[in-house]
PDB file of C-alpha atoms in Angstrom:
ATOM      1  CA  ARG A   1     -28.354 -12.070  26.296  1.00  0.00           C
ATOM      2  CA  GLU A   2     -29.041 -15.664  25.261  1.00  0.00           C
ATOM      3  CA  PHE A   3     -29.405 -14.582  21.646  1.00  0.00           C
ATOM      4  CA  VAL A   4     -26.089 -12.689  21.777  1.00  0.00           C
ATOM      5  CA  GLU A   5     -24.314 -15.669  23.316  1.00  0.00           C
ATOM      6  CA  ARG A   6     -25.679 -18.063  20.673  1.00  0.00           C
ATOM      7  CA  ARG A   7     -24.610 -15.669  17.936  1.00  0.00           C
ATOM      8  CA  ARG A   8     -21.114 -15.364  19.411  1.00  0.00           C
ATOM      9  CA  ALA A   9     -20.886 -19.151  19.636  1.00  0.00           C
ATOM     10  CA  ARG A  10     -21.818 -19.503  15.954  1.00  0.00           C
ATOM     11  CA  HIS A  11     -19.166 -16.955  14.987  1.00  0.00           C
ATOM     12  CA  GLU A  12     -16.556 -18.762  17.057  1.00  0.00           C
ATOM     13  CA  ALA A  13     -17.509 -22.121  15.530  1.00  0.00           C
ATOM     14  CA  ARG A  14     -17.172 -20.767  11.990  1.00  0.00           C
ATOM     15  CA  ALA A  15     -13.866 -19.097  12.897  1.00  0.00           C
ATOM     16  CA  ASP A  16     -12.504 -22.377  14.319  1.00  0.00           C
ATOM     17  CA  PHE A  17     -13.659 -24.244  11.207  1.00  0.00           C
ATOM     18  CA  VAL A  18     -11.965 -21.800   8.843  1.00  0.00           C
ATOM     19  CA  SER A  19      -8.810 -21.627  10.942  1.00  0.00           C
ATOM     20  CA  GLU A  20      -8.364 -25.407  11.080  1.00  0.00           C
ATOM     21  CA  LEU A  21      -8.813 -25.879   7.341  1.00  0.00           C
ATOM     22  CA  LEU A  22      -6.684 -22.981   6.151  1.00  0.00           C
ATOM     23  CA  HIS A  23      -3.869 -23.404   8.647  1.00  0.00           C
ATOM     24  CA  HIS A  24      -2.698 -26.565   6.901  1.00  0.00           C
ATOM     25  CA  ARG A  25      -3.661 -26.057   3.249  1.00  0.00           C
ATOM     26  CA  VAL A  26      -5.017 -23.499   0.845  1.00  0.00           C
ATOM     27  CA  ASP A  27      -8.681 -24.047   0.053  1.00  0.00           C
ATOM     28  CA  GLY A  28     -10.187 -21.528  -2.345  1.00  0.00           C
ATOM     29  CA  GLU A  29     -13.765 -22.376  -1.407  1.00  0.00           C
ATOM     30  CA  VAL A  30     -13.125 -22.007   2.315  1.00  0.00           C
ATOM     31  CA  ALA A  31     -11.315 -18.707   1.712  1.00  0.00           C
ATOM     32  CA  ALA A  32     -14.219 -17.488  -0.408  1.00  0.00           C
ATOM     33  CA  PHE A  33     -16.592 -18.498   2.392  1.00  0.00           C
ATOM     34  CA  ALA A  34     -14.545 -16.412   4.844  1.00  0.00           C
ATOM     35  CA  ALA A  35     -14.467 -13.434   2.486  1.00  0.00           C
ATOM     36  CA  GLU A  36     -18.242 -13.481   2.181  1.00  0.00           C
ATOM     37  CA  ASP A  37     -18.854 -14.037   5.897  1.00  0.00           C
ATOM     38  CA  ASN A  38     -19.799 -10.889   7.806  1.00  0.00           C
ATOM     39  CA  SER A  39     -17.961 -11.976  10.969  1.00  0.00           C
ATOM     40  CA  ILE A  40     -14.687 -10.195  11.745  1.00  0.00           C
ATOM     41  CA  ALA A  41     -13.565 -13.239  13.743  1.00  0.00           C
ATOM     42  CA  VAL A  42     -14.017 -15.513  10.722  1.00  0.00           C
ATOM     43  CA  LYS A  43     -12.079 -13.187   8.437  1.00  0.00           C
ATOM     44  CA  LYS A  44      -9.236 -12.863  10.945  1.00  0.00           C
ATOM     45  CA  ALA A  45      -9.114 -16.637  11.365  1.00  0.00           C
ATOM     46  CA  ALA A  46      -8.878 -17.076   7.607  1.00  0.00           C
ATOM     47  CA  VAL A  47      -6.106 -14.498   7.340  1.00  0.00           C
ATOM     48  CA  ALA A  48      -4.141 -16.142  10.159  1.00  0.00           C
ATOM     49  CA  GLY A  49      -4.309 -19.488   8.372  1.00  0.00           C
ATOM     50  CA  LEU A  50      -3.500 -18.114   4.921  1.00  0.00           C
ATOM     51  CA  MET A  51      -0.473 -16.218   6.197  1.00  0.00           C
ATOM     52  CA  TRP A  52       1.023 -19.584   7.110  1.00  0.00           C
ATOM     53  CA  THR A  53       0.257 -21.227   3.765  1.00  0.00           C
ATOM     54  CA  GLY A  54       1.663 -18.355   1.718  1.00  0.00           C
ATOM     55  CA  ASP A  55      -0.923 -17.975  -1.063  1.00  0.00           C
ATOM     56  CA  ASP A  56      -0.919 -14.204  -1.575  1.00  0.00           C
ATOM     57  CA  ASP A  57      -3.740 -14.139  -4.125  1.00  0.00           C
ATOM     58  CA  VAL A  58      -6.207 -15.907  -1.860  1.00  0.00           C
ATOM     59  CA  LEU A  59      -4.977 -13.951   1.171  1.00  0.00           C
ATOM     60  CA  THR A  60      -5.442 -10.674  -0.693  1.00  0.00           C
ATOM     61  CA  HIS A  61      -9.030 -11.606  -1.527  1.00  0.00           C
ATOM     62  CA  VAL A  62      -9.898 -12.143   2.158  1.00  0.00           C
ATOM     63  CA  LEU A  63      -8.041  -9.027   3.301  1.00  0.00           C
ATOM     64  CA  GLU A  64      -9.839  -6.869   0.760  1.00  0.00           C
ATOM     65  CA  SER A  65     -13.180  -8.118   2.088  1.00  0.00           C
ATOM     66  CA  MET A  66     -12.478  -6.594   5.505  1.00  0.00           C
ATOM     67  CA  ASP A  67     -13.789  -3.258   6.703  1.00  0.00           C
ATOM     68  CA  ALA A  68     -11.212  -0.476   6.954  1.00  0.00           C
ATOM     69  CA  GLN A  69     -10.664  -0.689  10.713  1.00  0.00           C
ATOM     70  CA  THR A  70     -10.222  -4.471  10.738  1.00  0.00           C
ATOM     71  CA  PHE A  71      -7.800  -4.288   7.823  1.00  0.00           C
ATOM     72  CA  GLU A  72      -5.755  -1.612   9.606  1.00  0.00           C
ATOM     73  CA  ASP A  73      -5.543  -3.706  12.779  1.00  0.00           C
ATOM     74  CA  VAL A  74      -4.453  -6.807  10.877  1.00  0.00           C
ATOM     75  CA  ALA A  75      -1.999  -4.936   8.673  1.00  0.00           C
ATOM     76  CA  ARG A  76      -0.307  -3.189  11.603  1.00  0.00           C
ATOM     77  CA  LYS A  77       0.193  -6.422  13.537  1.00  0.00           C
ATOM     78  CA  ASN A  78       1.324  -8.466  10.525  1.00  0.00           C
ATOM     79  CA  ALA A  79       3.140  -5.943   8.363  1.00  0.00           C
ATOM     80  CA  ASP A  80       5.871  -8.354   7.254  1.00  0.00           C
ATOM     81  CA  ARG A  81       3.348 -10.971   6.099  1.00  0.00           C
ATOM     82  CA  MET A  82       1.051  -8.730   4.092  1.00  0.00           C
ATOM     83  CA  PRO A  83       0.896  -9.398   0.309  1.00  0.00           C
ATOM     84  CA  ALA A  84       3.064  -7.149  -1.867  1.00  0.00           C
ATOM     85  CA  ALA A  85      -0.025  -5.993  -3.758  1.00  0.00           C
ATOM     86  CA  LEU A  86      -1.382  -4.495  -0.525  1.00  0.00           C
ATOM     87  CA  ARG A  87       1.895  -2.908   0.575  1.00  0.00           C
ATOM     88  CA  PRO A  88       0.820   0.715  -0.178  1.00  0.00           C
ATOM     89  CA  ARG A  89      -2.429   0.251   1.734  1.00  0.00           C
ATOM     90  CA  THR A  90      -0.578  -1.481   4.558  1.00  0.00           C
ATOM     91  CA  THR A  91       1.977   1.306   5.038  1.00  0.00           C
ATOM     92  CA  ALA A  92      -0.756   3.942   4.764  1.00  0.00           C
ATOM     93  CA  SER A  93      -2.671   2.174   7.552  1.00  0.00           C
ATOM     94  CA  MET A  94       0.439   2.040   9.717  1.00  0.00           C
ATOM     95  CA  ARG A  95       1.155   5.737   9.231  1.00  0.00           C
ATOM     96  CA  LYS A  96      -2.466   6.555  10.016  1.00  0.00           C
ATOM     97  CA  PHE A  97      -2.201   4.586  13.262  1.00  0.00           C
ATOM     98  CA  ILE A  98       0.981   6.434  14.252  1.00  0.00           C
ATOM     99  CA  GLU A  99      -0.731   9.771  13.747  1.00  0.00           C
ATOM    100  CA  SER A 100      -3.892   8.789  15.621  1.00  0.00           C
ATOM    101  CA  THR A 101      -2.542   7.236  18.834  1.00  0.00           C
ATOM    102  CA  THR A 102      -0.734   8.554  21.887  1.00  0.00           C
ATOM    103  CA  ASP A 103       0.551   5.077  22.795  1.00  0.00           C
ATOM    104  CA  HIS A 104       4.275   5.787  22.390  1.00  0.00           C
ATOM    105  CA  PRO A 105       5.479   2.160  22.653  1.00  0.00           C
ATOM    106  CA  ALA A 106       2.990   1.157  19.934  1.00  0.00           C
ATOM    107  CA  ARG A 107       4.027   4.156  17.796  1.00  0.00           C
ATOM    108  CA  LEU A 108       7.680   3.156  18.121  1.00  0.00           C
ATOM    109  CA  ARG A 109       7.017  -0.498  17.242  1.00  0.00           C
ATOM    110  CA  THR A 110       4.957   0.535  14.217  1.00  0.00           C
ATOM    111  CA  ALA A 111       7.620   2.979  13.042  1.00  0.00           C
ATOM    112  CA  LEU A 112      10.270   0.254  13.294  1.00  0.00           C
ATOM    113  CA  ASP A 113       8.048  -2.053  11.227  1.00  0.00           C
ATOM    114  CA  LEU A 114       7.815   0.670   8.582  1.00  0.00           C
ATOM    115  CA  ILE A 115      11.611   0.890   8.535  1.00  0.00           C
ATOM    116  CA  GLU A 116      11.791  -2.896   8.077  1.00  0.00           C
ATOM    117  CA  LEU A 117       9.503  -2.505   5.067  1.00  0.00           C
ATOM    118  CA  GLY A 118      11.936  -0.021   3.552  1.00  0.00           C
ATOM    119  CA  GLU A 119       9.935   3.112   4.317  1.00  0.00           C
ATOM    120  CA  THR A 120      11.817   6.376   4.757  1.00  0.00           C
ATOM    121  CA  GLY A 121      11.142   9.671   6.492  1.00  0.00           C
ATOM    122  CA  VAL A 122      10.105   8.200   9.832  1.00  0.00           C
ATOM    123  CA  ASP A 123      13.008   9.450  11.967  1.00  0.00           C
ATOM    124  CA  GLY A 124      10.812  12.233  13.362  1.00  0.00           C
ATOM    125  CA  VAL A 125       8.244   9.675  14.486  1.00  0.00           C
ATOM    126  CA  VAL A 126      10.920   7.474  16.078  1.00  0.00           C
ATOM    127  CA  LYS A 127      12.391  10.405  18.016  1.00  0.00           C
ATOM    128  CA  ASP A 128       8.996  11.692  19.118  1.00  0.00           C
ATOM    129  CA  ALA A 129       7.940   8.237  20.324  1.00  0.00           C
ATOM    130  CA  MET A 130      11.218   7.669  22.190  1.00  0.00           C
ATOM    131  CA  ALA A 131      11.035  11.109  23.792  1.00  0.00           C
ATOM    132  CA  GLY A 132       7.553  10.287  25.075  1.00  0.00           C
ATOM    133  CA  LEU A 133       8.347   6.850  26.507  1.00  0.00           C
ATOM    134  CA  PRO A 134       7.833   6.493  30.275  1.00  0.00           C
ATOM    135  CA  ARG A 135      10.864   5.182  32.186  1.00  0.00           C
ATOM    136  CA  ASP A 136       9.414   1.691  32.662  1.00  0.00           C
ATOM    137  CA  ASP A 137       8.660   1.373  28.954  1.00  0.00           C
ATOM    138  CA  VAL A 138      12.240   2.303  28.049  1.00  0.00           C
ATOM    139  CA  ARG A 139      13.474  -0.523  30.283  1.00  0.00           C
ATOM    140  CA  ASN A 140      10.870  -3.014  29.056  1.00  0.00           C
ATOM    141  CA  LEU A 141      11.430  -2.316  25.366  1.00  0.00           C
ATOM    142  CA  GLY A 142      15.190  -2.467  25.871  1.00  0.00           C
ATOM    143  CA  SER A 143      17.243  -4.256  23.247  1.00  0.00           C
ATOM    144  CA  HIS A 144      14.184  -5.482  21.335  1.00  0.00           C
ATOM    145  CA  HIS A 145      13.023  -2.035  20.225  1.00  0.00           C
ATOM    146  CA  ILE A 146      15.284   0.635  21.695  1.00  0.00           C
ATOM    147  CA  ARG A 147      18.441  -0.867  20.167  1.00  0.00           C
ATOM    148  CA  PRO A 148      17.116  -1.030  16.555  1.00  0.00           C
ATOM    149  CA  ALA A 149      15.692   2.473  16.962  1.00  0.00           C
ATOM    150  CA  LEU A 150      19.107   3.774  18.029  1.00  0.00           C
ATOM    151  CA  GLU A 151      20.851   1.934  15.206  1.00  0.00           C
ATOM    152  CA  TYR A 152      18.494   3.664  12.786  1.00  0.00           C
ATOM    153  CA  LEU A 153      18.958   7.086  14.396  1.00  0.00           C
ATOM    154  CA  ARG A 154      22.751   6.730  14.390  1.00  0.00           C
ATOM    155  CA  LYS A 155      22.453   7.027  10.613  1.00  0.00           C
ATOM    156  CA  THR A 156      19.850   9.795  10.483  1.00  0.00           C
ATOM    157  CA  ASP A 157      20.519  11.916  13.592  1.00  0.00           C
ATOM    158  CA  PRO A 158      23.485  10.655  15.647  1.00  0.00           C
ATOM    159  CA  ALA A 159      23.607  13.783  17.823  1.00  0.00           C
ATOM    160  CA  TRP A 160      20.009  13.288  18.976  1.00  0.00           C
ATOM    161  CA  ALA A 161      20.582   9.578  19.620  1.00  0.00           C
ATOM    162  CA  SER A 162      23.754  10.318  21.612  1.00  0.00           C
ATOM    163  CA  GLU A 163      22.105  12.830  23.899  1.00  0.00           C
ATOM    164  CA  TRP A 164      19.004  10.662  24.415  1.00  0.00           C
ATOM    165  CA  VAL A 165      21.102   7.659  25.471  1.00  0.00           C
ATOM    166  CA  ALA A 166      23.337   9.767  27.710  1.00  0.00           C
ATOM    167  CA  ILE A 167      20.309  11.143  29.553  1.00  0.00           C
ATOM    168  CA  GLN A 168      18.705   7.707  29.976  1.00  0.00           C
ATOM    169  CA  VAL A 169      21.935   6.281  31.384  1.00  0.00           C
ATOM    170  CA  ALA A 170      22.594   9.265  33.647  1.00  0.00           C
ATOM    171  CA  GLU A 171      19.041   9.282  34.992  1.00  0.00           C
ATOM    172  CA  GLY A 172      19.267   5.571  35.830  1.00  0.00           C
ATOM    173  CA  VAL A 173      16.726   4.467  33.235  1.00  0.00           C
ATOM    174  CA  LEU A 174      19.151   2.284  31.251  1.00  0.00           C
ATOM    175  CA  TYR A 175      21.364   0.260  33.559  1.00  0.00           C
ATOM    176  CA  GLU A 176      23.912  -1.544  31.389  1.00  0.00           C
ATOM    177  CA  HIS A 177      26.218   1.436  30.885  1.00  0.00           C
ATOM    178  CA  ASP A 178      28.887  -0.231  28.754  1.00  0.00           C
ATOM    179  CA  TYR A 179      26.277  -1.638  26.385  1.00  0.00           C
ATOM    180  CA  TRP A 180      24.280   1.556  25.886  1.00  0.00           C
ATOM    181  CA  LEU A 181      27.104   4.095  25.897  1.00  0.00           C
ATOM    182  CA  ARG A 182      28.475   2.585  22.697  1.00  0.00           C
ATOM    183  CA  PHE A 183      25.598   4.392  20.960  1.00  0.00           C
ATOM    184  CA  VAL A 184      26.958   7.708  22.238  1.00  0.00           C
ATOM    185  CA  THR A 185      29.237   9.492  19.780  1.00  0.00           C
ATOM    186  CA  ALA A 186      29.326  12.837  21.597  1.00  0.00           C
ATOM    187  CA  ILE A 187      28.030  14.182  24.895  1.00  0.00           C
ATOM    188  CA  PRO A 188      27.080  17.872  25.003  1.00  0.00           C
ATOM    189  CA  ASP A 189      29.182  19.953  27.408  1.00  0.00           C
ATOM    190  CA  GLY A 190      26.024  21.373  28.928  1.00  0.00           C
ATOM    191  CA  LEU A 191      24.804  17.914  29.888  1.00  0.00           C
ATOM    192  CA  VAL A 192      28.037  17.070  31.709  1.00  0.00           C
ATOM    193  CA  GLU A 193      28.002  20.434  33.481  1.00  0.00           C
ATOM    194  CA  LYS A 194      24.418  19.804  34.584  1.00  0.00           C
ATOM    195  CA  TYR A 195      25.266  16.481  36.223  1.00  0.00           C
ATOM    196  CA  LEU A 196      28.496  17.797  37.715  1.00  0.00           C
ATOM    197  CA  GLN A 197      26.541  20.608  39.332  1.00  0.00           C
ATOM    198  CA  ARG A 198      24.087  18.091  40.755  1.00  0.00           C
ATOM    199  CA  LEU A 199      26.904  15.978  42.228  1.00  0.00           C
ATOM    200  CA  GLU A 200      28.273  19.117  43.887  1.00  0.00           C
ATOM    201  CA  SER A 201      24.962  20.356  45.287  1.00  0.00           C
ATOM    202  CA  GLU A 202      22.745  17.326  46.035  1.00  0.00           C
ATOM    203  CA  ASP A 203      22.977  14.489  48.536  1.00  0.00           C
ATOM    204  CA  PHE A 204      22.713  11.187  46.615  1.00  0.00           C
ATOM    205  CA  LYS A 205      23.413   8.951  49.621  1.00  0.00           C
ATOM    206  CA  ASN A 206      20.294   6.836  49.005  1.00  0.00           C
ATOM    207  CA  ALA A 207      20.263   7.068  45.221  1.00  0.00           C
ATOM    208  CA  ARG A 208      22.059   5.299  42.388  1.00  0.00           C
ATOM    209  CA  ILE A 209      24.551   7.567  40.656  1.00  0.00           C
ATOM    210  CA  GLU A 210      26.488   4.964  38.651  1.00  0.00           C
ATOM    211  CA  GLY A 211      24.845   6.057  35.416  1.00  0.00           C
ATOM    212  CA  MET A 212      25.528   9.719  36.028  1.00  0.00           C
ATOM    213  CA  ILE A 213      29.177   8.973  36.757  1.00  0.00           C
ATOM    214  CA  ALA A 214      29.476   6.699  33.713  1.00  0.00           C
ATOM    215  CA  VAL A 215      28.267   9.495  31.429  1.00  0.00           C
ATOM    216  CA  MET A 216      30.637  12.028  32.971  1.00  0.00           C
ATOM    217  CA  ALA A 217      33.534   9.570  32.780  1.00  0.00           C
ATOM    218  CA  ALA A 218      32.838   9.014  29.086  1.00  0.00           C
ATOM    219  CA  HIS A 219      33.266  12.763  28.556  1.00  0.00           C
ATOM    220  CA  ALA A 220      36.159  13.211  31.008  1.00  0.00           C
ATOM    221  CA  ASP A 221      39.053  15.503  30.116  1.00  0.00           C
ATOM    222  CA  ALA A 222      41.682  17.567  31.931  1.00  0.00           C
ATOM    223  CA  LYS A 223      39.287  20.472  32.420  1.00  0.00           C
ATOM    224  CA  LEU A 224      36.731  18.276  34.158  1.00  0.00           C
ATOM    225  CA  ALA A 225      39.383  16.640  36.335  1.00  0.00           C
ATOM    226  CA  THR A 226      40.747  20.039  37.361  1.00  0.00           C
ATOM    227  CA  HIS A 227      37.277  21.256  38.331  1.00  0.00           C
ATOM    228  CA  VAL A 228      36.488  18.141  40.389  1.00  0.00           C
ATOM    229  CA  PHE A 229      39.861  18.252  42.171  1.00  0.00           C
ATOM    230  CA  ALA A 230      39.479  21.958  42.963  1.00  0.00           C
ATOM    231  CA  LYS A 231      35.988  21.389  44.390  1.00  0.00           C
ATOM    232  CA  LEU A 232      37.283  18.531  46.563  1.00  0.00           C
ATOM    233  CA  ARG A 233      40.060  20.757  47.941  1.00  0.00           C
ATOM    234  CA  GLU A 234      37.520  23.498  48.688  1.00  0.00           C
ATOM    235  CA  LEU A 235      35.288  21.104  50.602  1.00  0.00           C
ATOM    236  CA  ARG A 236      38.238  19.577  52.481  1.00  0.00           C
ATOM    237  CA  ARG A 237      39.397  23.018  53.590  1.00  0.00           C
ATOM    238  CA  LYS A 238      35.904  23.825  54.859  1.00  0.00           C
ATOM    239  CA  VAL A 239      35.708  20.582  56.838  1.00  0.00           C
ATOM    240  CA  ASP A 240      39.186  21.095  58.316  1.00  0.00           C
ATOM    241  CA  ALA A 241      38.477  24.722  59.216  1.00  0.00           C
ATOM    242  CA  GLU A 242      35.243  23.801  61.031  1.00  0.00           C
ATOM    243  CA  SER A 243      36.377  20.663  62.823  1.00  0.00           C
ATOM    244  CA  GLY A 244      33.738  21.007  65.502  1.00  0.00           C
ATOM    245  CA  GLN A 245      30.916  20.375  63.060  1.00  0.00           C
ATOM    246  CA  ARG A 246      29.801  17.065  61.540  1.00  0.00           C
ATOM    247  CA  HIS A 247      29.635  18.276  57.912  1.00  0.00           C
ATOM    248  CA  GLU A 248      27.546  15.282  56.790  1.00  0.00           C
ATOM    249  CA  PHE A 249      26.541  16.990  53.560  1.00  0.00           C
ATOM    250  CA  GLU A 250      30.105  18.002  52.677  1.00  0.00           C
ATOM    251  CA  TRP A 251      31.406  14.470  53.336  1.00  0.00           C
ATOM    252  CA  GLN A 252      28.694  13.008  51.104  1.00  0.00           C
ATOM    253  CA  VAL A 253      29.468  15.429  48.275  1.00  0.00           C
ATOM    254  CA  MET A 254      33.151  14.587  48.566  1.00  0.00           C
ATOM    255  CA  ARG A 255      32.348  10.868  48.246  1.00  0.00           C
ATOM    256  CA  GLN A 256      30.303  11.616  45.143  1.00  0.00           C
ATOM    257  CA  LEU A 257      33.068  13.667  43.557  1.00  0.00           C
ATOM    258  CA  GLU A 258      35.678  11.042  44.432  1.00  0.00           C
ATOM    259  CA  ALA A 259      33.521   8.418  42.729  1.00  0.00           C
TER     260      ALA A 259
END
């Protein structure tokens, strides 16, 4: 254990040395030292410094000295700072990562970075990643990643983007209805019918239904209004005809339909 700790300390000392020198100026000898060093920490420190100084030739030399896995990690996290000469290898590494992981937030972020680099043909990846996002991740990624993904999909598959947003709003995943519904160009009839049926058959007294109502309102037409009004009249007649009963469920459904 003592030997391992001393070795780690030496690696950290060399990494700090390289980082300090290369963060402020380009030094070919220090970069060459980092390229020849067998420590991943030293190489990463050199790359971090060189990305600030902007010397692509020296940076390329250090990057090319890395093993494949280390290069892929660095390239994925710093796609916009990678030298142009390594762009094909960088994008290949990013695509490989997307195919090899089940981390949907990371897949989405990587796909968006590919789009920023001008790569095409990633709409399938974006949709698959968004479809697999847990509710909390959709909220956490929010405008930083969900918004640019939707802006991209509005150009490649607006129908898919519309339905995805409508579902997230209706299910209470995305809260700011006015903001997110602007990405909706059309709401499928079947989706509205599904939520209307739920409002007519479920008690949402202790649940938030603002999103569901916002989606239905965005799709509202005379047919929908007629249906809702007819259902309200039906429920009112039932309550009036059975005045001796409390009808808690019917009253709750009426409140939902009125909303």
